[in-house]
Coordinates of C-alpha atoms and ligand atoms in Angstrom, one line a residue:
X137 CA 32.7 -47.2 -72.3
X138 CA 31.4 -44.1 -74.1
X139 CA 28.4 -43.9 -76.4
X140 CA 29.6 -42.4 -79.6
X141 CA 27.5 -41.4 -82.7
X142 CA 29.2 -41.2 -86.0
X143 CA 27.4 -39.4 -88.9
X144 CA 28.9 -39.7 -92.5
X145 CA 30.5 -43.1 -93.2
X146 CA 32.2 -42.3 -96.5
X147 CA 35.8 -42.6 -97.6
X148 CA 37.1 -41.0 -94.4
X149 CA 34.3 -41.5 -92.0
X150 CA 34.1 -45.3 -92.3
X151 CA 37.7 -46.0 -91.4
X152 CA 37.6 -43.3 -88.6
X153 CA 34.5 -44.9 -87.1
X154 CA 36.1 -48.4 -87.4
X155 CA 39.0 -47.2 -85.3
X156 CA 36.6 -46.1 -82.6
X157 CA 34.9 -49.5 -82.7
X158 CA 38.3 -51.1 -82.2
X159 CA 38.8 -49.2 -78.9
X160 CA 35.8 -51.0 -77.4
X161 CA 33.4 -48.0 -77.2
X162 CA 29.8 -48.3 -78.3
X163 CA 29.7 -46.7 -81.7
X164 CA 26.5 -46.1 -83.6
X165 CA 26.8 -45.0 -87.3
X166 CA 24.6 -43.4 -89.9
X167 CA 24.9 -42.4 -93.6
X168 CA 22.2 -41.5 -96.1
X169 CA 23.7 -44.2 -98.3
X170 CA 22.5 -47.6 -96.9
X171 CA 25.6 -49.5 -98.3
X172 CA 27.8 -47.3 -96.2
X173 CA 25.8 -48.3 -93.1
X174 CA 26.1 -52.0 -94.0
X175 CA 29.8 -51.7 -94.4
X176 CA 30.0 -50.2 -90.9
X177 CA 27.9 -52.9 -89.4
X178 CA 30.3 -55.5 -91.0
X179 CA 33.1 -53.9 -89.1
X180 CA 31.4 -54.3 -85.7
X181 CA 29.6 -51.0 -85.5
X182 CA 25.9 -50.5 -84.8
X183 CA 24.3 -49.3 -88.0
X184 CA 21.3 -47.0 -87.7
X185 CA 18.5 -45.9 -90.0
X186 CA 18.4 -42.2 -89.2
X187 CA 20.1 -39.5 -87.2
X188 CA 17.6 -39.7 -84.4
X189 CA 18.4 -43.4 -83.6
X190 CA 22.1 -42.7 -84.0
X191 CA 22.4 -39.9 -81.5
X192 CA 19.9 -41.2 -78.9
X193 CA 22.0 -41.6 -75.7
X194 CA 25.1 -40.3 -77.4
X195 CA 27.7 -38.6 -75.2
X196 CA 29.8 -37.7 -78.2
X197 CA 28.8 -37.0 -81.8
X198 CA 31.2 -37.0 -84.6
X199 CA 30.3 -35.7 -88.1
X200 CA 32.3 -36.4 -91.3
X201 CA 30.3 -34.9 -94.3
X202 CA 31.2 -33.5 -97.7
X203 CA 30.3 -29.8 -97.6
X204 CA 28.7 -27.0 -95.6
X205 CA 25.2 -27.7 -96.9
X206 CA 25.4 -31.3 -95.8
X207 CA 26.6 -30.2 -92.3
X208 CA 23.6 -27.8 -92.0
X209 CA 21.2 -30.5 -93.2
X210 CA 22.6 -32.9 -90.5
X211 CA 22.6 -30.4 -87.7
X212 CA 19.5 -28.2 -88.3
X213 CA 15.8 -28.8 -88.3
X214 CA 13.5 -31.0 -86.2
X215 CA 15.4 -34.2 -87.2
X216 CA 18.8 -32.5 -87.0
X217 CA 21.5 -33.3 -84.4
X218 CA 21.0 -30.0 -82.4
X219 CA 17.4 -30.8 -81.8
X220 CA 18.0 -34.4 -80.8
X221 CA 20.9 -34.4 -78.4
X222 CA 21.1 -33.4 -74.8
X223 CA 22.7 -30.0 -73.8
X224 CA 26.3 -30.5 -72.9
X225 CA 26.9 -33.1 -75.6
X226 CA 30.4 -33.1 -77.0
X227 CA 30.4 -32.7 -80.8
X228 CA 33.4 -32.9 -83.2
X229 CA 32.5 -31.6 -86.6
X230 CA 35.3 -33.0 -88.8
X231 CA 34.2 -32.2 -92.3
X232 CA 36.1 -29.6 -94.4
X233 CA 33.7 -26.7 -94.9
X234 CA 33.5 -23.0 -95.4
X235 CA 34.4 -20.8 -92.4
X236 CA 31.0 -19.1 -92.5
X237 CA 29.1 -22.3 -92.0
X238 CA 31.5 -23.5 -89.4
X239 CA 31.1 -20.3 -87.4
X240 CA 27.4 -20.4 -87.8
X241 CA 27.2 -24.0 -86.5
X242 CA 29.4 -23.0 -83.6
X243 CA 27.1 -20.1 -82.7
X244 CA 24.0 -22.4 -82.9
X245 CA 25.8 -25.0 -80.7
X246 CA 26.6 -22.4 -78.1
X247 CA 23.0 -21.1 -78.0
X248 CA 21.8 -24.7 -77.5
X249 CA 24.3 -25.4 -74.8
X250 CA 26.3 -27.9 -76.9
X251 CA 30.1 -28.3 -76.7
X252 CA 31.2 -28.2 -80.3
X253 CA 34.7 -28.1 -81.9
X254 CA 35.6 -27.8 -85.6
X255 CA 38.1 -30.6 -86.2
X256 CA 38.9 -31.1 -89.9
X257 CA 41.5 -33.6 -90.7
X258 CA 44.5 -34.2 -93.0
X259 CA 46.2 -37.4 -94.0
X260 CA 43.9 -39.1 -96.6
X261 CA 42.1 -42.4 -96.5
X262 CA 45.3 -44.4 -95.8
X263 CA 45.9 -42.1 -92.7
X264 CA 42.3 -42.6 -91.6
X265 CA 42.7 -46.4 -91.9
X266 CA 46.0 -46.4 -89.9
X267 CA 44.7 -43.9 -87.4
X268 CA 47.5 -41.5 -88.2
X269 CA 45.6 -38.5 -89.5
X270 CA 46.1 -35.0 -88.2
X271 CA 43.3 -33.1 -86.6
X272 CA 43.3 -29.3 -86.5
X273 CA 40.9 -27.9 -84.0
X274 CA 39.0 -24.7 -83.3
X275 CA 36.7 -24.0 -80.4
X276 CA 36.9 -23.6 -76.6
X277 CA 40.0 -25.2 -75.2
X278 CA 38.2 -27.2 -72.5
X279 CA 35.9 -28.7 -75.1
X280 CA 39.0 -29.6 -77.2
X281 CA 40.6 -31.2 -74.1
X282 CA 37.5 -33.3 -73.4
X283 CA 37.4 -34.6 -77.0
X284 CA 41.2 -35.0 -77.5
X285 CA 41.4 -38.6 -76.1
X286 CA 38.8 -39.6 -78.7
X287 CA 40.5 -37.8 -81.5
X288 CA 43.7 -39.7 -80.5
X289 CA 41.9 -43.0 -81.2
X290 CA 41.5 -41.9 -84.8
X291 CA 44.6 -39.8 -85.4
X292 CA 48.3 -39.2 -84.4
X293 CA 48.7 -35.5 -84.4
X294 CA 46.1 -33.3 -82.7
X295 CA 46.7 -29.6 -82.9
X296 CA 44.6 -26.9 -81.1
X297 CA 44.5 -23.9 -83.4
X298 CA 42.4 -21.5 -81.3
X299 CA 38.9 -20.1 -81.3
X300 CA 35.8 -21.3 -83.3
X301 CA 36.5 -21.8 -87.0
X302 CA 40.3 -21.7 -86.8
X303 CA 40.6 -25.4 -87.4
X304 CA 38.8 -24.9 -90.7
X305 CA 41.2 -21.9 -91.5
X306 CA 44.2 -24.2 -91.0
X307 CA 42.6 -26.9 -93.1
X308 CA 41.7 -24.8 -96.1
X309 CA 45.2 -23.2 -96.1
X310 CA 46.7 -26.7 -95.8
X311 CA 44.7 -27.9 -98.8
X312 CA 45.6 -24.8 -100.8
X313 CA 49.2 -26.0 -100.5
X314 CA 48.2 -29.6 -101.3
X315 CA 46.2 -28.7 -104.5
X316 CA 49.2 -26.6 -105.8
X317 CA 51.9 -29.1 -104.9
X318 CA 49.9 -32.0 -106.5
X319 CA 49.9 -30.1 -109.8
X320 CA 53.6 -29.3 -109.4
X321 CA 54.4 -32.9 -108.7
X322 CA 52.3 -34.0 -111.6
X323 CA 54.0 -31.6 -114.0
X324 CA 57.4 -32.7 -112.9
X325 CA 56.7 -36.5 -113.2
X326 CA 55.2 -36.0 -116.6
X327 CA 58.2 -33.9 -117.8
X328 CA 60.7 -36.4 -116.3
X329 CA 59.1 -39.2 -118.1
X330 CA 59.0 -37.4 -121.4
X331 CA 62.6 -36.6 -121.0
X332 CA 63.4 -40.3 -120.5
X333 CA 63.7 -40.4 -116.7
X334 CA 61.9 -43.3 -115.1
X335 CA 59.3 -42.5 -112.4
X336 CA 60.9 -44.7 -109.8
X337 CA 64.3 -43.0 -110.3
X338 CA 62.8 -39.5 -110.2
X339 CA 60.9 -40.5 -107.1
X340 CA 64.1 -41.6 -105.4
X341 CA 65.6 -38.2 -106.1
X342 CA 62.6 -35.9 -105.5
X343 CA 61.5 -37.6 -102.3
X344 CA 64.9 -37.1 -100.8
X345 CA 65.8 -33.7 -102.1
X346 CA 64.5 -30.1 -102.0
X347 CA 61.3 -31.0 -103.8
X348 CA 60.2 -33.4 -101.1
X349 CA 56.6 -33.0 -100.0
X350 CA 53.5 -35.1 -99.1
X351 CA 52.2 -35.1 -102.6
X352 CA 55.4 -36.9 -103.7
X353 CA 56.5 -39.0 -100.8
X354 CA 53.2 -40.2 -99.5
X355 CA 50.8 -39.8 -102.4
X356 CA 52.9 -39.9 -105.6
X357 CA 50.7 -39.1 -108.6
X358 CA 52.7 -41.4 -110.9
X359 CA 52.0 -45.1 -110.7
X360 CA 54.8 -47.2 -109.1
X361 CA 56.8 -45.5 -106.4
X362 CA 54.2 -45.4 -103.5
X363 CA 52.2 -48.7 -103.4
X364 CA 49.3 -47.1 -101.4
X365 CA 48.8 -44.1 -103.6
X366 CA 45.7 -44.0 -105.8
X367 CA 47.9 -43.9 -108.9
X368 CA 48.4 -47.6 -108.5
X369 CA 44.6 -48.3 -108.5
X370 CA 43.6 -46.4 -111.6
X371 CA 43.1 -43.2 -109.5
X372 CA 40.2 -44.7 -107.6
X373 CA 39.7 -42.2 -104.7
X374 CA 41.0 -41.5 -102.0
X375 CA 40.2 -37.8 -102.1
X376 CA 38.2 -37.0 -105.2
X377 CA 39.0 -34.2 -107.6
X378 CA 35.7 -32.6 -106.9
X379 CA 36.5 -32.5 -103.2
X380 CA 39.8 -30.8 -104.0
X381 CA 38.0 -28.4 -106.3
X382 CA 35.6 -27.6 -103.3
X383 CA 38.6 -26.9 -101.0
X384 CA 40.3 -24.7 -103.5
X385 CA 37.1 -22.7 -103.9
X386 CA 36.9 -22.4 -100.1
X387 CA 40.5 -21.1 -100.1
X388 CA 40.1 -18.7 -103.0
X389 CA 36.8 -17.4 -101.7
X390 CA 38.4 -16.7 -98.3
X391 CA 41.4 -15.1 -100.1
X392 CA 39.0 -12.7 -101.9
X393 CA 37.1 -11.8 -98.8
X394 CA 40.4 -10.9 -97.0
X395 CA 42.0 -9.3 -100.1
X396 CA 44.8 -11.8 -99.9
X397 CA 46.7 -12.6 -103.2
X398 CA 46.4 -16.2 -104.2
X399 CA 47.4 -16.4 -107.9
X400 CA 48.5 -20.1 -107.7
X401 CA 45.3 -21.1 -105.8
X402 CA 43.2 -19.5 -108.5
X403 CA 45.2 -21.2 -111.2
X404 CA 45.0 -24.6 -109.4
X405 CA 41.2 -24.1 -109.1
X406 CA 41.0 -23.5 -112.9
X407 CA 42.9 -26.7 -113.6
X408 CA 40.8 -28.8 -111.3
X409 CA 37.6 -27.3 -112.8
X410 CA 38.9 -28.4 -116.3
X411 CA 39.8 -31.8 -114.9
X412 CA 36.4 -32.3 -113.3
X413 CA 34.5 -31.0 -116.3
X414 CA 36.3 -33.5 -118.5
X415 CA 35.2 -36.6 -116.6
X416 CA 37.7 -36.5 -113.7
X417 CA 35.4 -35.4 -110.9
X418 CA 35.0 -38.9 -109.3
X419 CA 38.7 -39.8 -109.7
X420 CA 41.3 -39.2 -107.1
X421 CA 42.7 -35.6 -107.2
X422 CA 46.1 -37.0 -108.1
X423 CA 44.6 -38.1 -111.4
X424 CA 45.4 -34.5 -112.5
X425 CA 48.7 -36.1 -113.7
X426 CA 46.7 -38.0 -116.4
X427 CA 44.9 -34.8 -117.4
X428 CA 48.2 -32.9 -117.7
X429 CA 49.5 -35.8 -119.9
X430 CA 46.8 -34.9 -122.3
X431 CA 44.9 -38.1 -121.8
X432 CA 41.6 -37.9 -123.8
X433 CA 38.5 -37.4 -121.7
X434 CA 37.0 -40.7 -122.7
X435 CA 40.1 -42.5 -121.4
X436 CA 40.0 -40.8 -118.0
Ligands
NAD39 P1 32.6 -38.9 -98.9 O1 31.7 -38.3 -99.9 O2 33.3 -40.2 -99.2 O3 31.8 -39.2 -97.5 C1 30.8 -38.3 -97.0 C2 29.6 -39.2 -96.6 O4 28.6 -38.3 -96.0 C3 28.9 -39.9 -97.8 O5 29.0 -41.3 -97.6 C4 27.5 -39.3 -97.8 O6 26.6 -40.2 -98.2 C5 27.3 -38.9 -96.4 N1 26.3 -37.9 -96.1 C6 26.0 -36.8 -96.8 N2 25.0 -36.1 -96.2 C7 24.7 -36.8 -95.1 C8 23.7 -36.6 -94.1 N3 22.9 -35.6 -94.1 N4 23.6 -37.5 -93.2 C9 24.4 -38.6 -93.2 N5 25.3 -38.9 -94.1 C10 25.5 -38.0 -95.1 O7 33.6 -37.8 -98.4 P2 35.0 -38.1 -97.7 O8 36.1 -38.3 -98.7 O9 34.8 -39.1 -96.6 O10 35.2 -36.6 -97.1 C11 34.5 -36.2 -96.0 C12 35.0 -34.8 -95.6 O11 36.4 -35.0 -95.2 C13 35.0 -33.8 -96.7 O12 34.7 -32.5 -96.2 C14 36.4 -33.8 -97.2 O13 36.8 -32.6 -97.8 C15 37.2 -34.1 -96.0 N6 38.5 -34.8 -96.2 C16 38.6 -35.9 -97.0 C17 39.8 -36.5 -97.2 C18 40.0 -37.7 -98.2 O14 41.1 -38.1 -98.5 N7 38.9 -38.3 -98.7 C19 40.9 -36.1 -96.5 C20 40.8 -35.1 -95.6 C21 39.6 -34.4 -95.4

């Protein structure tokens, strides 16, 4: 049995931590929101009141936090993870964050003798619940190999991408595609409906033809075709529009830094900014379909 500490029990972190509990390991969990800790305790985990009590005796630490600033807050300072765990501790930082923060955290980990990998994920809440998410990993290969069996308890596809930060690179490039394809799928479902083609029939075609993609077949933005997609639950997240906006910002910032053209990424970011500014920020990102339909802000 391994002692595992899990920090960040939100939409993704809670089901991921639950999957570790199911394997019989000792899993302690912490979140700044007490209700999240309560939910974890109900699932058989050991809920903690702060980071210090969560990571005490931890052999492995896993973090699943919103943004780079939250990651820094959790790792740095006298009450941060780096100051509280033993040298040699294995750490999987699974949040989607900017490359700069990721590399900074790697550097600090190395200086303190920790074995850290960046291991952001893809697959959504449904994937986290069914332990089928994809992990994309950056860091030293032997640290990756040591953590891989634990990642396999939470996910299905585990891909080593290379040196520190390259997991994040893979993730933001992946979500650049996701943000763009979700808008494309939403435009097409809206148009099909306005032209008199039923969403179920269009789904049958698009999910089996050249338009096929995750945004359609696994996460269809139109209500009906995919029972697990947020469209069937009034666009309750899932993956919030503000998280998608964050990821598109990460991608377009990185594009600027490297002089890489990203016209559709920039356009997708503008659309998600409008959607978020008009009341959509806490809805699932697939709710962009409603926005494109011209739904009035008060109805969102
Ligand atoms: P979330 O906001 O639901 O969960 C994050 C949790 O971290 C929250 O419960 C928050 O209270 C907690 N938190 C913040 N600061 C903390 C701190 N200092 N100490 C302890 N807890 C703290 O977000 P999420 O949807 O679970 O996403 C987490 C990360 O995973 C994000 O980077 C996101 O981009 C990425 N991601 C999300 C999805 C998805 O479908 N939701 C899919 C893939 C990747």
